[in-house]
CSV table of C-alpha atoms in Angstrom, one decimal:
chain,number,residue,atom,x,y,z
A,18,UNK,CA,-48.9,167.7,-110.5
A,19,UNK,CA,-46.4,169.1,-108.1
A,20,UNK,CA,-43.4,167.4,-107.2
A,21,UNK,CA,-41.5,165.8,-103.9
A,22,UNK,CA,-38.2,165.7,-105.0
A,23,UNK,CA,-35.5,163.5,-103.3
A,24,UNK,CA,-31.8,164.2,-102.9
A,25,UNK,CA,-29.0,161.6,-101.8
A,26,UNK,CA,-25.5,161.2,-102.8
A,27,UNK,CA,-25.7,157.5,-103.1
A,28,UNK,CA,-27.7,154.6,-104.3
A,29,UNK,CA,-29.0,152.8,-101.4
A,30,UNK,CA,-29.3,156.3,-99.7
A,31,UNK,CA,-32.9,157.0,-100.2
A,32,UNK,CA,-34.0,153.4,-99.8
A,33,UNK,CA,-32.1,153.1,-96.2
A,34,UNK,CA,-32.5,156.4,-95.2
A,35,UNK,CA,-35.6,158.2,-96.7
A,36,UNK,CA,-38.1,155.6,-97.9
A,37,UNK,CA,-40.9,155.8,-95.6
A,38,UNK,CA,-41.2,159.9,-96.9
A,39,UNK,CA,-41.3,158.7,-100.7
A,40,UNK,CA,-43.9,156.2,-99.2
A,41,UNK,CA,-45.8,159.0,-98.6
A,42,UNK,CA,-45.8,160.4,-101.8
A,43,UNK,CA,-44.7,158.1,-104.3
A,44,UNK,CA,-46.8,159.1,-107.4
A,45,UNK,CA,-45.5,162.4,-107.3
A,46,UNK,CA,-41.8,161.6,-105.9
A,47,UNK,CA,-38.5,162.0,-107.9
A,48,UNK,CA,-35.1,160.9,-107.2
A,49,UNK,CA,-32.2,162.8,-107.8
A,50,UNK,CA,-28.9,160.7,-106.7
A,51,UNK,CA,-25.6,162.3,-107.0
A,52,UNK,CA,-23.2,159.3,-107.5
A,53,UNK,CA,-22.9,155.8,-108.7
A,54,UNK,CA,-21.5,154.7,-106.0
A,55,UNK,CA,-18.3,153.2,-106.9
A,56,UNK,CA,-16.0,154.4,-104.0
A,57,UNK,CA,-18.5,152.4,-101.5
A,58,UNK,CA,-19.4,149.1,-103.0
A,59,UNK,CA,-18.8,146.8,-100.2
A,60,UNK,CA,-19.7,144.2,-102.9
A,61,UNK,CA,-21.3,141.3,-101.2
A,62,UNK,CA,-21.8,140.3,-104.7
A,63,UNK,CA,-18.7,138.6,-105.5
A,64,UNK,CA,-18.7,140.3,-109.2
A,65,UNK,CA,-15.4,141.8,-110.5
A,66,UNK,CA,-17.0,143.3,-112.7
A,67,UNK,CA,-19.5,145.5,-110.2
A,68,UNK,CA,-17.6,148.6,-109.9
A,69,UNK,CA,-16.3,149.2,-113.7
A,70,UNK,CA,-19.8,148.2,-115.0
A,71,UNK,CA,-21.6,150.5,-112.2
A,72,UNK,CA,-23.8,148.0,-111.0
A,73,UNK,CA,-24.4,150.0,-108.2
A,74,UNK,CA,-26.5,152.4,-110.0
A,75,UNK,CA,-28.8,149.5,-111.5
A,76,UNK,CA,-29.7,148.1,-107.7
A,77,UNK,CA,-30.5,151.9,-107.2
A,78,UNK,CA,-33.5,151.4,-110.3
A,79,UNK,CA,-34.5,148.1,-108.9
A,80,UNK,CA,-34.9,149.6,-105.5
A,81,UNK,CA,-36.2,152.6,-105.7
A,82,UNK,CA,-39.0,151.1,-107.9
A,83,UNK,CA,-39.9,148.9,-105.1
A,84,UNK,CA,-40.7,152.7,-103.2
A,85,UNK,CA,-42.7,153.3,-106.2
A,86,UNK,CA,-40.7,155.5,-108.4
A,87,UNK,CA,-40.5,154.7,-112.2
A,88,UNK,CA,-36.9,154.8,-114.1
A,89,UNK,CA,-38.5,158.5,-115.4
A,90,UNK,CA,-38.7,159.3,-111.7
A,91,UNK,CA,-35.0,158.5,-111.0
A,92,UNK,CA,-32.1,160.9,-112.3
A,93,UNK,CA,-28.4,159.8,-111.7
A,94,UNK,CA,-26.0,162.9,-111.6
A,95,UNK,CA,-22.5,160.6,-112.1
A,96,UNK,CA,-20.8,162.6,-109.8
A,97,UNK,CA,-17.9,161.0,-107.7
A,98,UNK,CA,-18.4,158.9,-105.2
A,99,UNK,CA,-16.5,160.0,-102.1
A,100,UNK,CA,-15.4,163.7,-103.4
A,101,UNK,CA,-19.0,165.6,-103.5
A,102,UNK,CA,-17.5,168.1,-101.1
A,103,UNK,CA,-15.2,169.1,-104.4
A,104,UNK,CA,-17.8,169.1,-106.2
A,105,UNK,CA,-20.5,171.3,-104.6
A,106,UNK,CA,-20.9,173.7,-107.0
A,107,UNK,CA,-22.0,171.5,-109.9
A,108,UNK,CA,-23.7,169.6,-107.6
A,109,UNK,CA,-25.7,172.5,-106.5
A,110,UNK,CA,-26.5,173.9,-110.2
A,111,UNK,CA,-27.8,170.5,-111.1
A,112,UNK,CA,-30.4,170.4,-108.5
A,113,UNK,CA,-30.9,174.0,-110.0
A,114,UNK,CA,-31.7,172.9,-113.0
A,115,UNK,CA,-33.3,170.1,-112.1
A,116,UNK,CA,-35.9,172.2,-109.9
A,117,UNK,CA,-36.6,175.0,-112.8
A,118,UNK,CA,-37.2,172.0,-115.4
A,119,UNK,CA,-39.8,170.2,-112.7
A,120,UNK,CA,-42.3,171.3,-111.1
A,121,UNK,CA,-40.9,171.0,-107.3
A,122,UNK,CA,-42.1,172.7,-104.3
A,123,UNK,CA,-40.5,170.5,-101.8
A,124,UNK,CA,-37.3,168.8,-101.3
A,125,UNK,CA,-36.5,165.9,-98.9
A,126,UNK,CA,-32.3,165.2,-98.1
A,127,UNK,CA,-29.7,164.6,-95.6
A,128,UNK,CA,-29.3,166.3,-92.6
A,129,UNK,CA,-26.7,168.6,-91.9
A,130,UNK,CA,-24.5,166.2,-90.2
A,131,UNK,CA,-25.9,163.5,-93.2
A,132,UNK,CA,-27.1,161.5,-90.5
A,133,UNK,CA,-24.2,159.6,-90.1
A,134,UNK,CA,-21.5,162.1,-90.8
A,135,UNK,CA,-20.2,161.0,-94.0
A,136,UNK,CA,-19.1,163.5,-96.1
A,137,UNK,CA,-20.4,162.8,-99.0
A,138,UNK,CA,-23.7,162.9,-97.0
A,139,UNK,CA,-23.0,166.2,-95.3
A,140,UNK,CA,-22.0,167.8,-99.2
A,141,UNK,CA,-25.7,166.5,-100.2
A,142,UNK,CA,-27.2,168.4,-97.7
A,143,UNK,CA,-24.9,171.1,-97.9
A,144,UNK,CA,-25.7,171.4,-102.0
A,145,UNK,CA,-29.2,171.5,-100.9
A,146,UNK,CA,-29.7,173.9,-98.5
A,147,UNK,CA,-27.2,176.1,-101.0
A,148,UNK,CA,-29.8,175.3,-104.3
A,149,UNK,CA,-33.0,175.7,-102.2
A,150,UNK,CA,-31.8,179.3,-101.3
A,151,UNK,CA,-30.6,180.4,-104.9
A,152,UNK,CA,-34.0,179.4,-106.1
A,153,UNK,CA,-36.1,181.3,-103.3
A,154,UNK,CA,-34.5,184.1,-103.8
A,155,UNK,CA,-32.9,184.3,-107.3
A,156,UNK,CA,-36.1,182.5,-109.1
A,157,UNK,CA,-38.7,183.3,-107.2
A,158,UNK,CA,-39.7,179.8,-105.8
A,159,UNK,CA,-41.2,179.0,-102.9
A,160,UNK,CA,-39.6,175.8,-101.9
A,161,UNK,CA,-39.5,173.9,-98.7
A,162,UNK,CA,-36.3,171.7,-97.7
A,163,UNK,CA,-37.0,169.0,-95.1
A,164,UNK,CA,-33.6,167.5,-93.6
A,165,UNK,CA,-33.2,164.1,-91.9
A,166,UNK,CA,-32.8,164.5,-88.0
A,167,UNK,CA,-30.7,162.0,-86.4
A,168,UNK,CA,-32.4,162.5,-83.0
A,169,UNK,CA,-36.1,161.7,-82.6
A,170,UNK,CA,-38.8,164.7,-82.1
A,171,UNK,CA,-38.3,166.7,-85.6
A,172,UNK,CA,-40.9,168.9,-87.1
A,173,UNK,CA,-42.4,166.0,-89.3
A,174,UNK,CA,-42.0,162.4,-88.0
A,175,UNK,CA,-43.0,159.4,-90.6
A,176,UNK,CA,-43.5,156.6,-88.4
A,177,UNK,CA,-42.9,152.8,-89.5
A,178,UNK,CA,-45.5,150.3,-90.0
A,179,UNK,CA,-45.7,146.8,-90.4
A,180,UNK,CA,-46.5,147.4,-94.2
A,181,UNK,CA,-44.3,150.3,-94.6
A,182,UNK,CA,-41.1,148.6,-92.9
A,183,UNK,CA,-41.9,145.4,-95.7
A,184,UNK,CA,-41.3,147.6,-98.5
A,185,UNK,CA,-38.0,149.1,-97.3
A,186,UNK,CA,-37.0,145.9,-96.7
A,187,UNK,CA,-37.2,144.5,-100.1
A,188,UNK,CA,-35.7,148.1,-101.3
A,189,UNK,CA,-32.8,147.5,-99.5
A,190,UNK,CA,-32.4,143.7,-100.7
A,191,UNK,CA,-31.8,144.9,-103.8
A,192,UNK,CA,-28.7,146.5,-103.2
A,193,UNK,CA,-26.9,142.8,-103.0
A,194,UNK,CA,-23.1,144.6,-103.4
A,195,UNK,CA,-24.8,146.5,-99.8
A,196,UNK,CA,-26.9,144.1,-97.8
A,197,UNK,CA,-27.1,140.9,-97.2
A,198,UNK,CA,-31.3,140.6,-96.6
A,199,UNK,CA,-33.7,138.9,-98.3
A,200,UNK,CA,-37.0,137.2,-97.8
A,201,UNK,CA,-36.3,134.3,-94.7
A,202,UNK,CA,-38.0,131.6,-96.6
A,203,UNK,CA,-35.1,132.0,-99.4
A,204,UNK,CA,-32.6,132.7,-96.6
A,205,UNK,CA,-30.5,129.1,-95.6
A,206,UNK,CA,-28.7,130.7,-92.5
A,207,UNK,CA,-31.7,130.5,-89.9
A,208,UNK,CA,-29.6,132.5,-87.0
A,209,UNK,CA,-29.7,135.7,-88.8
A,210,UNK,CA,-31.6,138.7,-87.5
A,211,UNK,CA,-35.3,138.1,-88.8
A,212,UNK,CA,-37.7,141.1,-89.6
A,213,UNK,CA,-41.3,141.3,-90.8
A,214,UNK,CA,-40.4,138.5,-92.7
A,215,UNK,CA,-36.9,139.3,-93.9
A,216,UNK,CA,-33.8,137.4,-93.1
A,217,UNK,CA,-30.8,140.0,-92.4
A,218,UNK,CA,-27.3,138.6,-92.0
A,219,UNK,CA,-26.4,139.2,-88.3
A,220,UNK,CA,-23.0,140.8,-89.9
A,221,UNK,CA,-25.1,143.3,-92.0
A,222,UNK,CA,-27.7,144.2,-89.4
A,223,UNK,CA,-24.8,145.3,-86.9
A,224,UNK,CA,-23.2,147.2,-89.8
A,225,UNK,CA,-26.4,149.0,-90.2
A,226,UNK,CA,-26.9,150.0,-86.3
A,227,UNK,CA,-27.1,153.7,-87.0
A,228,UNK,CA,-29.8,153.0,-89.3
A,229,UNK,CA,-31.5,151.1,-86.8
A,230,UNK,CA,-33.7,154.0,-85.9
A,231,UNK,CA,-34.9,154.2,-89.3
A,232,UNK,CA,-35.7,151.1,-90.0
A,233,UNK,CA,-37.8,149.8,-86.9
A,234,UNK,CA,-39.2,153.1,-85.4
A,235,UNK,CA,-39.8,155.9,-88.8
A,236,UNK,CA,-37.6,159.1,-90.2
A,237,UNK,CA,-38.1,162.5,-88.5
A,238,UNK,CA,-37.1,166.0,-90.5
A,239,UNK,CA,-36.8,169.3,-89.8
A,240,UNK,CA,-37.3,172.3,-92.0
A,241,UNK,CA,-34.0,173.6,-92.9
């Protein structure tokens, strides 16, 4: 079977940002994630022990499972968090090598502005674009590379149901050290922001404001 694969530089990334797309095509979907995380653990948690024990990248499994995606569909680079753009060219022959060991032909990430401007999120798209080009035209693939567009009326526009919007919520809830959401019958605070049957914490859901877009209306890409 031929393969979606899914680049982000964090965990949380693909869950916030790209989930309705693995929605689409989740028995065929792999992750590849290019940090732990440990630079931007806002840590809602409360656990000292969080960051050294990389938490982060076990809210990722739980999360991305919710999306559909086994542990075998999930790979964890270990790069670090908050210096990818010093680390692009290892970033870039890992997706290499991840594509030539799989069998790929399409590629979902970050857009070039990573959406939000972050740069770890612009160096994931950037290592992207870079590996998608060395293996068109070095190893004969014939990949496509959709890219996250900020503004709506891309190429390819995933728009958000009811049922869709439900299971990015619970993605996201399990990125505790992240978000404060979870299901409003086990929520106590009553005047937080409610959502298809989610409880967000009105702190968190103006923290996530850029995301907004995302999570209510869909995810639009261009081919990059």
């Amino acid at each position: 079977m031929k393969k979606t694969l899914f680049i982000a530089a964090h965990p949380d990334d693909i869950e916030t940002m790209m989930a309705y797309a693995v929605l689409r095509c989740a028995g065929s979907a792999n992750a590849l994630v290019a940090t732990d995380g440990e630079e931007t653990t806002l840590n809602y948690t409360n656990d000292p022990t969080f960051i050294v024990e990389r938490k982060r990248k076990q809210e990722s499994e739980r999360g991305l499972a919710c999306l559909g995606l086994t542990l075998k569909q999930q790979t964890y680079l270990g790069l670090p968090d908050g210096n990818l753009t010093k680390h692009l060219p290892d970033m870039t022959e890992q997706i290499i090598t991840f594509v030539n060991r799989h069998d790929v032909f399409r590629v979902f990430t970050l857009g070039r502005d990573g959406y939000d401007n972050h740069p770890d999120h612009v160096a994931t798209h950037n290592a992207a674009e870079t590996a998608i080009g060395i293996l068109n035209e070095q190893y004969g693939k014939h990949l496509t590379l959709l890219a996250l567009n900020n503004l709506q009326g891309g190429s390819h526009a995933l728009v958000a149901t009811e049922d869709s919007r439900k299971l990015k919520l619970a993605a996201m809830s399990c990125h505790k050290s992240q978000f404060v959401i979870a299901p409003f019958k086990e929520y106590e605070d009553k005047t937080c922001h409610q959502l298809d049957g989610f409880a967000i914490q009105a702190s968190c859901w103006k923290h996530l404001s850029i995301y907004h877009p995302l999570i209510l209306q869909g995810e639009t890409y261009d081919l990059s």
